[in-house]
Short mmCIF file of C-alpha atoms (C1' of nucleotides) in Angstrom, two decimals:
data_model
loop_
_atom_site.label_atom_id
_atom_site.label_comp_id
_atom_site.label_asym_id
_atom_site.label_seq_id
_atom_site.Cartn_x
_atom_site.Cartn_y
_atom_site.Cartn_z
CA MET A 188 51.31 148.62 45.47
CA SER A 189 50.87 149.68 41.54
CA LYS A 190 52.34 151.99 39.37
CA ALA A 191 50.70 154.99 40.01
CA ALA A 192 50.31 154.72 43.83
CA ASP A 193 53.88 154.00 44.06
CA HIS A 194 55.24 156.71 42.01
CA ALA A 195 52.80 159.27 44.55
CA TYR A 196 54.45 157.75 47.14
CA ALA A 197 58.03 158.35 46.00
CA GLU A 198 56.95 161.73 44.75
CA ILE A 199 55.09 162.68 47.68
CA ARG A 200 57.78 161.90 50.48
CA SER A 201 61.00 163.25 47.88
CA LEU A 202 59.01 166.59 48.40
CA ILE A 203 59.01 166.03 52.44
CA LEU A 204 62.50 165.12 52.39
CA SER A 205 63.90 167.66 50.14
CA GLY A 206 62.40 170.12 52.08
CA ASP A 207 60.05 171.50 49.39
CA ALA A 208 57.35 170.88 51.65
CA PRO A 209 58.47 172.44 54.88
CA PRO A 210 57.53 170.64 58.06
CA GLY A 211 53.84 171.88 59.03
CA ALA A 212 53.05 172.54 55.34
CA PRO A 213 49.41 171.74 54.20
CA LEU A 214 48.77 168.79 51.72
CA THR A 215 46.10 168.58 50.02
CA GLU A 216 44.85 165.34 47.52
CA GLU A 217 44.35 167.75 44.66
CA ALA A 218 47.15 169.72 44.40
CA LEU A 219 49.58 166.38 45.05
CA ALA A 220 47.45 164.38 42.14
CA ASP A 221 48.43 167.39 39.81
CA ILE A 222 51.81 167.09 40.94
CA CYS A 223 52.23 163.41 40.13
CA GLY A 224 50.97 163.07 37.37
CA VAL A 225 47.46 160.96 38.75
CA SER A 226 44.53 161.10 39.90
CA ARG A 227 43.98 161.81 43.78
CA THR A 228 42.88 157.94 44.25
CA PRO A 229 46.55 156.22 44.72
CA VAL A 230 47.02 159.83 46.18
CA ARG A 231 45.27 158.47 48.98
CA GLU A 232 46.82 155.32 49.11
CA ALA A 233 50.30 156.87 49.37
CA LEU A 234 49.09 159.41 51.64
CA ARG A 235 47.75 156.72 54.14
CA ARG A 236 51.04 155.16 54.17
CA LEU A 237 52.83 158.23 54.41
CA GLU A 238 50.60 158.47 57.48
CA SER A 239 51.51 155.18 58.82
CA GLU A 240 55.20 156.25 58.63
CA LEU A 241 54.62 159.49 60.73
CA TYR A 242 56.27 161.41 57.64
CA VAL A 243 52.44 163.07 57.39
CA VAL A 244 50.09 163.78 60.25
CA ARG A 245 46.63 164.38 60.36
CA SER A 246 44.41 167.24 61.87
CA ASP A 247 41.45 166.92 63.82
CA SER A 248 39.51 166.70 61.08
CA GLN A 249 40.97 165.01 58.52
CA ARG A 250 43.72 167.77 56.54
CA LEU A 251 47.58 166.43 56.49
CA PHE A 252 50.22 168.27 57.10
CA VAL A 253 54.07 167.50 56.57
CA ALA A 254 55.22 165.99 59.90
CA ASP A 255 57.67 168.25 61.98
CA TRP A 256 60.22 165.77 64.01
CA SER A 257 62.08 167.16 67.31
CA ARG A 258 65.37 166.50 67.76
CA ASP A 259 63.77 164.12 70.74
CA ASP A 260 61.73 162.51 68.15
CA LEU A 261 64.84 161.44 65.97
CA ALA A 262 66.07 160.32 69.39
CA GLU A 263 62.58 158.14 69.60
CA MET A 264 63.48 156.76 65.92
CA PHE A 265 67.12 156.13 66.34
CA THR A 266 65.89 154.08 70.33
CA LEU A 267 63.49 152.04 68.59
CA ARG A 268 65.47 151.12 65.54
CA ALA A 269 67.98 149.86 67.55
CA MET A 270 65.78 147.74 70.23
CA LEU A 271 63.72 146.58 67.33
CA GLU A 272 67.05 145.58 64.71
CA ALA A 273 68.64 144.32 67.94
CA HIS A 274 66.21 141.92 68.04
CA ALA A 275 66.22 141.46 64.44
CA ALA A 276 69.74 140.29 65.04
CA ALA A 277 69.04 137.98 68.17
CA ARG A 278 66.53 136.05 66.07
CA ALA A 279 69.06 136.29 63.27
CA ALA A 280 71.21 134.86 65.02
CA VAL A 281 69.72 131.11 65.52
CA ARG A 282 67.97 130.93 62.29
CA ILE A 283 70.38 132.41 59.73
CA ASP A 284 70.67 129.48 56.74
CA PRO A 285 74.03 128.98 54.68
CA ALA A 286 72.67 130.73 51.83
CA GLY A 287 72.34 133.80 54.49
CA MET A 288 75.86 133.44 55.95
CA GLU A 289 77.27 133.41 52.27
CA ALA A 290 75.16 136.31 51.17
CA ILE A 291 75.73 138.26 54.27
CA ALA A 292 79.12 137.72 53.66
CA ALA A 293 79.37 138.51 50.19
CA CYS A 294 77.60 142.15 50.90
CA ASN A 295 80.27 143.28 53.62
CA ALA A 296 82.91 142.31 51.55
CA ARG A 297 81.28 144.48 48.67
CA ILE A 298 80.47 147.13 51.81
CA ALA A 299 84.72 147.08 52.09
CA SER A 300 86.05 147.32 48.69
CA ALA A 301 83.51 150.68 48.36
CA VAL A 302 85.35 151.92 51.54
CA ALA A 303 88.81 151.35 50.64
CA GLY A 304 90.06 153.24 48.09
CA PRO A 305 91.16 156.72 49.19
CA THR A 306 88.06 158.15 48.26
CA PRO A 307 85.18 155.82 50.13
CA GLU A 308 82.18 155.34 47.54
CA VAL A 309 79.50 156.59 49.66
CA GLY A 310 76.36 155.46 47.10
CA ALA A 311 78.07 152.12 47.20
CA PHE A 312 77.89 151.86 50.72
CA LEU A 313 74.59 153.16 51.13
CA SER A 314 73.21 150.65 48.72
CA GLU A 315 74.99 147.69 49.88
CA ASN A 316 74.43 148.94 53.89
CA ARG A 317 70.87 149.05 53.01
CA ARG A 318 71.39 145.51 51.63
CA PHE A 319 73.40 144.27 54.99
CA HIS A 320 70.77 145.37 57.27
CA GLU A 321 67.51 143.62 55.12
CA ILE A 322 69.29 140.60 54.79
CA VAL A 323 69.53 140.54 58.64
CA ILE A 324 65.89 141.53 58.64
CA ALA A 325 65.01 138.35 56.40
CA ALA A 326 66.98 136.24 58.53
CA ALA A 327 64.58 136.89 61.18
CA ALA A 328 61.76 135.49 59.84
CA SER A 329 59.49 137.65 61.49
CA PRO A 330 56.98 139.85 59.52
CA ARG A 331 56.27 141.91 61.86
CA LEU A 332 59.10 143.35 62.73
CA ALA A 333 59.82 143.42 58.99
CA SER A 334 56.94 145.67 58.91
CA MET A 335 57.94 147.57 61.69
CA LEU A 336 61.24 148.67 60.42
CA ALA A 337 60.05 149.16 57.19
CA ALA A 338 58.51 152.54 58.63
CA LEU A 339 61.57 153.20 60.69
CA VAL A 340 64.86 152.74 58.65
CA GLU A 341 65.27 154.93 56.41
CA GLN A 342 63.95 157.92 58.00
CA PRO A 343 66.39 159.91 59.26
CA VAL A 344 69.12 158.71 57.14
CA VAL A 345 67.43 159.96 54.12
CA ARG A 346 67.73 163.52 55.63
CA ARG A 347 71.22 164.09 55.18
CA THR A 348 71.05 163.46 51.67
CA ALA A 349 75.33 165.48 52.09
CA ALA A 350 76.30 162.17 53.64
CA ARG A 351 79.46 163.31 55.25
CA TYR A 352 80.62 160.10 56.78
CA GLY A 353 84.16 160.02 57.63
CA LYS A 354 86.01 157.54 56.71
CA ASP A 355 86.83 155.91 59.90
CA GLU A 356 83.29 155.85 60.37
CA LEU A 357 82.64 154.13 57.39
CA SER A 358 85.15 151.32 57.94
CA ARG A 359 84.19 150.99 61.87
CA SER A 360 80.88 150.25 60.22
CA VAL A 361 82.80 147.46 58.17
CA HIS A 362 84.12 146.28 61.19
CA GLU A 363 80.93 146.54 63.33
CA HIS A 364 79.09 144.25 60.73
CA GLY A 365 82.31 141.73 60.70
CA GLU A 366 81.40 141.59 64.71
CA LEU A 367 77.86 141.00 63.31
CA ILE A 368 78.67 138.22 60.99
CA LYS A 369 80.96 136.57 63.97
CA ALA A 370 78.32 136.49 66.34
CA PHE A 371 75.86 134.81 63.73
CA ALA A 372 78.91 131.96 63.00
CA ALA A 373 78.91 131.67 66.46
CA ARG A 374 75.00 131.40 66.89
CA ASP A 375 74.80 134.00 69.36
CA PRO A 376 71.49 135.89 69.71
CA GLU A 377 72.99 138.14 72.98
CA TRP A 378 76.24 138.56 71.40
CA ALA A 379 74.48 139.69 67.90
CA ARG A 380 72.05 141.78 70.08
CA ALA A 381 74.53 143.72 71.53
CA VAL A 382 76.84 144.44 68.35
CA MET A 383 73.40 145.55 66.23
CA THR A 384 72.86 148.26 69.70
CA GLY A 385 75.63 149.53 69.39
CA HIS A 386 76.19 149.80 65.87
CA ILE A 387 72.87 151.59 65.24
CA ARG A 388 73.44 153.90 68.79
CA ARG A 389 77.08 154.95 66.84
CA ALA A 390 75.35 155.72 64.19
CA PHE A 391 72.63 158.10 65.97
CA HIS A 392 75.55 159.60 67.60
CA ALA A 393 77.37 159.84 63.84
CA PHE A 394 74.01 161.40 62.84
CA SER A 395 73.64 163.47 65.46
CA ALA A 396 77.20 165.12 65.35
CA ALA A 397 77.08 165.68 62.07
CA ALA A 398 73.13 167.50 61.94
CA PRO A 399 73.76 169.62 65.54
CA LEU A 400 70.78 171.74 64.27
CA SER A 401 69.28 171.56 61.59
CA VAL A 402 67.26 168.40 61.56
CA MET B 230 38.80 157.23 59.12
CA SER B 231 35.36 158.04 58.38
CA LYS B 232 32.08 156.49 58.61
CA ALA B 233 31.79 153.71 56.13
CA ALA B 234 35.87 152.69 55.64
CA ASP B 235 35.76 152.65 59.56
CA HIS B 236 32.61 149.93 59.89
CA ALA B 237 34.40 148.03 56.79
CA TYR B 238 37.09 147.64 59.20
CA ALA B 239 35.20 146.45 61.86
CA GLU B 240 33.28 144.46 59.74
CA ILE B 241 36.12 142.84 58.36
CA ARG B 242 38.32 142.43 61.31
CA SER B 243 35.42 140.64 63.16
CA LEU B 244 34.70 138.25 59.91
CA ILE B 245 38.28 137.15 60.45
CA LEU B 246 38.41 137.04 64.64
CA SER B 247 34.86 135.63 64.20
CA GLY B 248 36.52 132.78 62.10
CA ASP B 249 33.93 133.10 59.29
CA ALA B 250 36.43 133.93 57.49
CA PRO B 251 39.20 131.33 58.30
CA PRO B 252 42.86 131.72 58.08
CA GLY B 253 43.74 131.09 54.07
CA ALA B 254 40.47 132.14 53.33
CA PRO B 255 40.62 134.79 49.82
CA LEU B 256 39.09 138.09 50.38
CA THR B 257 37.93 139.92 46.98
CA GLU B 258 37.48 143.75 47.39
CA GLU B 259 33.67 143.16 45.97
CA ALA B 260 32.68 140.94 47.70
CA LEU B 261 33.54 142.66 51.29
CA ALA B 262 31.94 145.56 49.79
CA ASP B 263 28.42 143.83 49.16
CA ILE B 264 28.50 142.45 53.19
CA CYS B 265 29.52 145.80 54.63
CA GLY B 266 27.50 147.72 52.38
CA VAL B 267 29.67 150.21 51.01
CA SER B 268 31.26 150.70 47.61
CA ARG B 269 34.71 149.23 47.23
CA THR B 270 36.62 152.38 47.80
CA PRO B 271 36.07 152.44 51.70
CA VAL B 272 36.61 148.63 51.93
CA ARG B 273 40.07 149.06 50.01
CA GLU B 274 41.05 151.40 52.94
CA ALA B 275 40.07 149.22 55.37
CA LEU B 276 42.11 146.20 53.80
CA ARG B 277 45.40 148.47 53.49
CA ARG B 278 44.57 148.69 57.24
CA LEU B 279 44.53 144.77 58.01
CA GLU B 280 47.31 144.15 55.99
CA SER B 281 49.63 146.55 57.63
CA GLU B 282 48.32 145.20 60.73
CA LEU B 283 48.90 142.16 59.37
CA TYR B 284 45.39 140.07 59.73
CA VAL B 285 45.32 139.76 56.21
CA VAL B 286 48.62 139.04 53.81
CA ARG B 287 48.77 139.77 50.08
CA SER B 288 49.53 137.01 47.73
CA ASP B 289 52.31 138.00 45.30
CA SER B 290 50.21 139.32 42.75
CA GLN B 291 47.90 141.65 44.89
CA ARG B 292 45.37 138.84 46.19
CA LEU B 293 44.33 139.47 49.64
CA PHE B 294 44.01 136.26 52.11
CA VAL B 295 43.23 135.49 55.68
CA ALA B 296 46.93 135.27 57.71
CA ASP B 297 47.46 132.43 59.69
CA TRP B 298 48.97 132.97 62.57
CA SER B 299 51.35 130.30 63.58
CA ARG B 300 52.37 129.41 67.72
CA ASP B 301 55.49 131.13 66.52
CA ASP B 302 53.82 134.45 65.15
CA LEU B 303 51.55 134.43 68.85
CA ALA B 304 54.83 134.12 70.62
CA GLU B 305 56.49 137.03 68.01
CA MET B 306 53.50 138.92 68.88
CA PHE B 307 54.04 139.09 72.53
CA THR B 308 57.62 139.44 72.59
CA LEU B 309 58.06 142.46 70.94
CA ARG B 310 54.58 143.79 72.20
CA ALA B 311 56.81 142.84 76.36
CA MET B 312 59.71 144.49 74.14
CA LEU B 313 57.80 147.83 73.24
CA GLU B 314 55.46 148.28 76.17
CA ALA B 315 58.32 147.79 78.70
CA HIS B 316 60.22 150.67 76.47
CA ALA B 317 56.61 152.62 76.74
CA ALA B 318 56.79 151.94 80.41
CA ALA B 319 60.38 153.12 80.80
CA ARG B 320 59.46 157.15 78.89
CA ALA B 321 56.53 157.03 80.86
CA ALA B 322 58.14 156.80 84.31
CA VAL B 323 60.46 159.62 83.93
CA ARG B 324 56.88 161.69 81.88
CA ILE B 325 54.14 160.83 83.05
CA ASP B 326 52.46 164.04 85.07
CA PRO B 327 50.36 164.44 88.11
CA ALA B 328 47.12 164.10 86.10
CA GLY B 329 48.33 160.75 84.47
CA MET B 330 49.34 159.24 88.44
CA GLU B 331 45.82 159.94 89.14
CA ALA B 332 44.01 159.00 86.51
CA ILE B 333 46.52 155.36 86.28
CA ALA B 334 45.71 155.44 89.96
CA ALA B 335 42.12 155.83 89.61
CA CYS B 336 42.07 153.28 86.57
CA ASN B 337 44.08 150.23 88.49
CA ALA B 338 41.33 151.53 91.73
CA ARG B 339 38.61 150.21 88.80
CA ILE B 340 40.32 147.42 87.28
CA ALA B 341 40.60 146.10 91.68
CA SER B 342 37.00 146.31 92.29
CA ALA B 343 36.11 144.90 89.05
CA VAL B 344 37.75 141.74 90.21
CA ALA B 345 36.84 141.88 94.18
CA GLY B 346 33.83 140.20 94.36
CA PRO B 347 33.28 136.54 93.80
CA THR B 348 32.54 136.30 90.35
CA PRO B 349 34.40 138.66 88.83
CA GLU B 350 33.57 141.32 86.20
CA VAL B 351 35.69 140.61 83.06
CA GLY B 352 34.27 142.27 80.60
CA ALA B 353 35.18 145.30 82.76
CA PHE B 354 38.31 144.40 83.80
CA LEU B 355 39.23 144.45 79.78
CA SER B 356 37.89 147.36 79.09
CA GLU B 357 39.86 148.62 82.37
CA ASN B 358 42.55 146.99 81.34
CA ARG B 359 42.83 148.42 78.22
CA ARG B 360 42.46 151.90 79.57
CA PHE B 361 45.37 151.19 81.90
CA HIS B 362 47.85 150.32 78.89
CA GLU B 363 46.48 153.31 76.98
CA ILE B 364 47.27 155.58 79.89
CA VAL B 365 50.90 154.40 79.91
CA ILE B 366 51.27 154.79 76.00
CA ALA B 367 49.81 158.36 76.14
CA ALA B 368 52.52 159.01 78.74
CA ALA B 369 55.21 157.57 77.29
CA ALA B 370 54.05 160.39 74.69
CA SER B 371 55.91 159.13 71.51
CA PRO B 372 53.75 158.86 69.04
CA ARG B 373 55.67 156.60 66.70
CA LEU B 374 55.64 153.65 69.43
CA ALA B 375 52.35 153.95 70.00
CA SER B 376 51.09 153.22 66.60
CA MET B 377 53.25 150.39 66.28
CA LEU B 378 51.69 149.28 69.61
CA ALA B 379 48.01 149.72 68.20
CA ALA B 380 48.47 146.88 65.15
CA LEU B 381 50.17 144.69 67.82
CA VAL B 382 48.33 145.29 71.26
CA GLU B 383 44.71 143.76 70.57
CA GLN B 384 45.57 140.97 68.26
CA PRO B 385 45.72 138.01 70.48
CA VAL B 386 43.87 138.99 73.19
CA VAL B 387 40.58 139.17 70.95
CA ARG B 388 41.01 135.55 69.79
CA ARG B 389 40.06 134.32 73.03
CA THR B 390 36.82 135.51 73.18
CA ALA B 391 35.74 132.81 75.83
CA ALA B 392 38.47 135.15 78.43
CA ARG B 393 38.62 132.24 80.53
CA TYR B 394 41.06 134.04 82.81
CA GLY B 395 41.41 132.75 86.74
CA LYS B 396 40.77 134.82 89.49
CA ASP B 397 44.04 134.68 90.89
CA GLU B 398 45.49 136.05 87.28
CA LEU B 399 43.13 138.93 87.74
CA SER B 400 44.37 139.52 90.69
CA ARG B 401 48.10 139.63 89.65
CA SER B 402 47.74 141.90 87.34
CA VAL B 403 46.41 143.95 89.41
CA HIS B 404 49.07 143.71 92.03
CA GLU B 405 51.72 144.06 88.62
CA HIS B 406 49.47 147.12 87.86
CA GLY B 407 50.11 148.49 91.27
CA GLU B 408 54.13 148.12 90.95
CA LEU B 409 54.28 149.64 87.70
CA ILE B 410 52.41 152.74 89.76
CA LYS B 411 55.07 152.48 92.12
CA ALA B 412 57.96 152.64 90.09
CA PHE B 413 56.32 155.31 87.94
CA ALA B 414 55.99 157.22 91.31
CA ALA B 415 59.72 156.44 91.85
CA ARG B 416 60.03 157.78 88.56
CA ASP B 417 62.60 154.97 87.82
CA PRO B 418 62.38 153.91 84.43
CA GLU B 419 64.23 150.57 84.42
CA TRP B 420 61.75 149.29 87.45
CA ALA B 421 59.32 150.33 85.09
CA ARG B 422 60.44 148.65 82.47
CA ALA B 423 60.99 145.41 84.83
CA VAL B 424 57.72 145.16 85.44
CA MET B 425 55.94 145.47 82.46
CA THR B 426 58.28 143.18 80.64
CA GLY B 427 56.68 140.62 83.70
CA HIS B 428 53.34 141.70 83.02
CA ILE B 429 53.03 141.27 79.37
CA ARG B 430 55.56 137.66 79.50
CA ARG B 431 53.32 135.99 82.14
CA ALA B 432 50.17 137.46 80.24
CA PHE B 433 51.65 135.33 77.29
CA HIS B 434 52.01 132.43 79.39
CA ALA B 435 48.84 132.36 80.90
CA PHE B 436 47.59 132.82 77.47
CA SER B 437 49.45 129.44 76.25
CA ALA B 438 48.38 127.26 79.00
CA ALA B 439 44.36 128.82 78.27
CA ALA B 440 44.69 128.16 74.45
CA PRO B 441 47.05 125.49 73.89
CA LEU B 442 46.41 123.80 70.70
CA SER B 443 43.43 125.64 69.31
CA VAL B 444 44.80 129.16 68.39
"C1'" DG C 87 34.42 198.24 65.83
"C1'" DC C 88 33.02 193.64 67.38
"C1'" DT C 89 30.16 188.92 67.88
"C1'" DG C 90 27.54 185.62 64.99
"C1'" DA C 91 25.37 183.84 61.41
"C1'" DA C 92 24.69 182.40 57.07
"C1'" DA C 93 26.18 181.91 52.14
"C1'" DC C 94 29.84 180.26 50.02
"C1'" DT C 95 34.37 178.17 48.98
"C1'" DA C 96 37.64 173.94 49.25
"C1'" DT C 97 39.17 169.65 50.71
"C1'" DT C 98 37.59 165.22 51.95
"C1'" DG C 99 35.01 161.10 51.52
"C1'" DT C 100 32.65 158.16 48.73
"C1'" DA C 101 30.17 155.45 44.46
"C1'" DT C 102 30.92 154.06 40.03
"C1'" DA C 103 32.46 153.26 35.59
"C1'" DC C 104 36.71 151.51 33.17
"C1'" DA C 105 41.45 149.96 32.10
"C1'" DA C 106 45.05 146.62 33.20
"C1'" DA C 107 46.34 142.48 34.89
"C1'" DT C 108 45.94 138.12 37.14
"C1'" DA C 109 44.05 133.90 37.33
"C1'" DT C 110 41.02 129.92 35.18
"C1'" DG C 111 39.15 126.84 31.53
"C1'" DG C 112 39.43 124.30 27.93
"C1'" DG C 113 41.13 122.82 23.61
"C1'" DT C 114 45.32 121.12 20.79
"C1'" DG C 115 48.99 119.49 20.22
"C1'" DG C 116 52.68 116.12 21.01
"C1'" DC D 268 47.99 111.10 28.93
"C1'" DC D 269 50.03 115.70 30.11
"C1'" DA D 270 52.13 119.92 28.46
"C1'" DC D 271 51.24 124.56 26.57
"C1'" DC D 272 49.38 127.97 25.00
"C1'" DC D 273 45.09 130.85 24.15
"C1'" DA D 274 40.34 132.40 24.94
"C1'" DT D 275 37.69 134.33 28.84
"C1'" DA D 276 36.08 135.91 33.26
"C1'" DT D 277 37.53 137.43 37.70
"C1'" DT D 278 39.83 140.69 40.28
"C1'" DT D 279 42.76 144.86 40.94
"C1'" DG D 280 43.95 149.86 39.68
"C1'" DT D 281 43.08 154.32 38.36
"C1'" DA D 282 40.35 158.08 36.82
"C1'" DT D 283 35.87 160.43 37.58
"C1'" DA D 284 31.57 162.52 39.44
"C1'" DC D 285 29.34 163.69 43.11
"C1'" DA D 286 28.42 164.14 48.03
"C1'" DA D 287 29.10 165.21 52.88
"C1'" DT D 288 31.88 167.88 55.69
"C1'" DA D 289 34.68 171.58 57.33
"C1'" DG D 290 36.81 176.26 56.78
"C1'" DT D 291 36.47 180.75 54.84
"C1'" DT D 292 34.39 185.12 53.63
"C1'" DT D 293 30.59 188.25 54.09
"C1'" DC D 294 27.43 191.41 56.07
"C1'" DA D 295 23.71 192.41 59.58
"C1'" DG D 296 22.90 194.03 63.77
"C1'" DC D 297 24.86 195.09 68.46
#
DNA sequence: GCTGAAACTATTGTATACAAATATGGGTGG
DNA sequence: CCACCCATATTTGTATACAATAGTTTCAGC
């Protein structure tokens, strides 16, 4: 997407995730166009995308509302992500090339150093962690999988902007990433799948514990 | 989507699947608008949808082309479908209600009768088979899963419009559907998952054997 | 006071015009 | 003869105007 449509997408998503547009709130194209400072056309494209990612839902007759995710929805999102990303890891294990191996190892080293100090740099952790998973998905070389995961990856994470990760959890992540790299080095798809499954599901339970009722 | 956009979607997809727009062919919005008899606006929406379903791909700078699916792409599509639809079956096994059970049993009965005669009614089989899988997905009660599968289910099937199913394969399907219904009755998610995995993967190999080189 | 229909308002869908960006072709200099 | 650059044409992106449709209010009649 291009500038205006992309901007509208980011702005509307931020309205939703920040809570300014609470679950169930109606969204009209014109109001959003005013807020974003663009015309309805790019807003419509942004809304289509948000709809396909289930940030917004469409009523019986084409009116849009902010989606309301139940606890079950979140659990299902994590389950799907675990399944798909584990599959990506299995594919990546037999497809990743030396450059990819180098990149992923370097990435995990940066994550480790972000976590190393007495006060972990959460921002750096999050962005590098994201990069790590992107490398795995890229190495899986399945555009379809990539497009499915794109709609899925960020959603639950973004909500807890507070990001109260404990330091032990962060270093556990680093360790699990290291295991995944070992599975890649061994070119063992099932090992990679198992590591990734555990990695995501542990993140899910950490998430559930951190956000017990609010979401 | 509404009338014009929906019509454009159907028309463009048909162009692609019929081969009138072969893999790699460039698609310009204006030409498609002329063909469909609508303006560019609904064509753009249709193209976004086709892009998200990977019928078309976007070049480095926003030009669209008919996608070219390799054998690996098709294999990956079936793998993903097997994984996701097996997951849907597992969820459905513990969620389906009596009305759903009745509907799915009736549906499989209709499939069986379409296959029963000396010359199977392929058209009826296809539409009822589609309905069968829709019931499973609906019973899974996961909008996210449903939207992912929607983009995945039809694609390989539609290509082989010839539909040279052997009669034994058709009745094998009926039998596997029956197994799935039994797994549902037992409310056994893992049984349902295993049955559905086998069902889709068998379909994949039948498909590969029937379309060995052309796709 | 309640029900229903009709007028009205709000919102989405489509078409068109224009702006921005990108590819293409021809010409020029090396 | 090839490489590069600029002018032109094509294509996509955005804004706006208008049409169609869904929702809301008001008022008549019971």
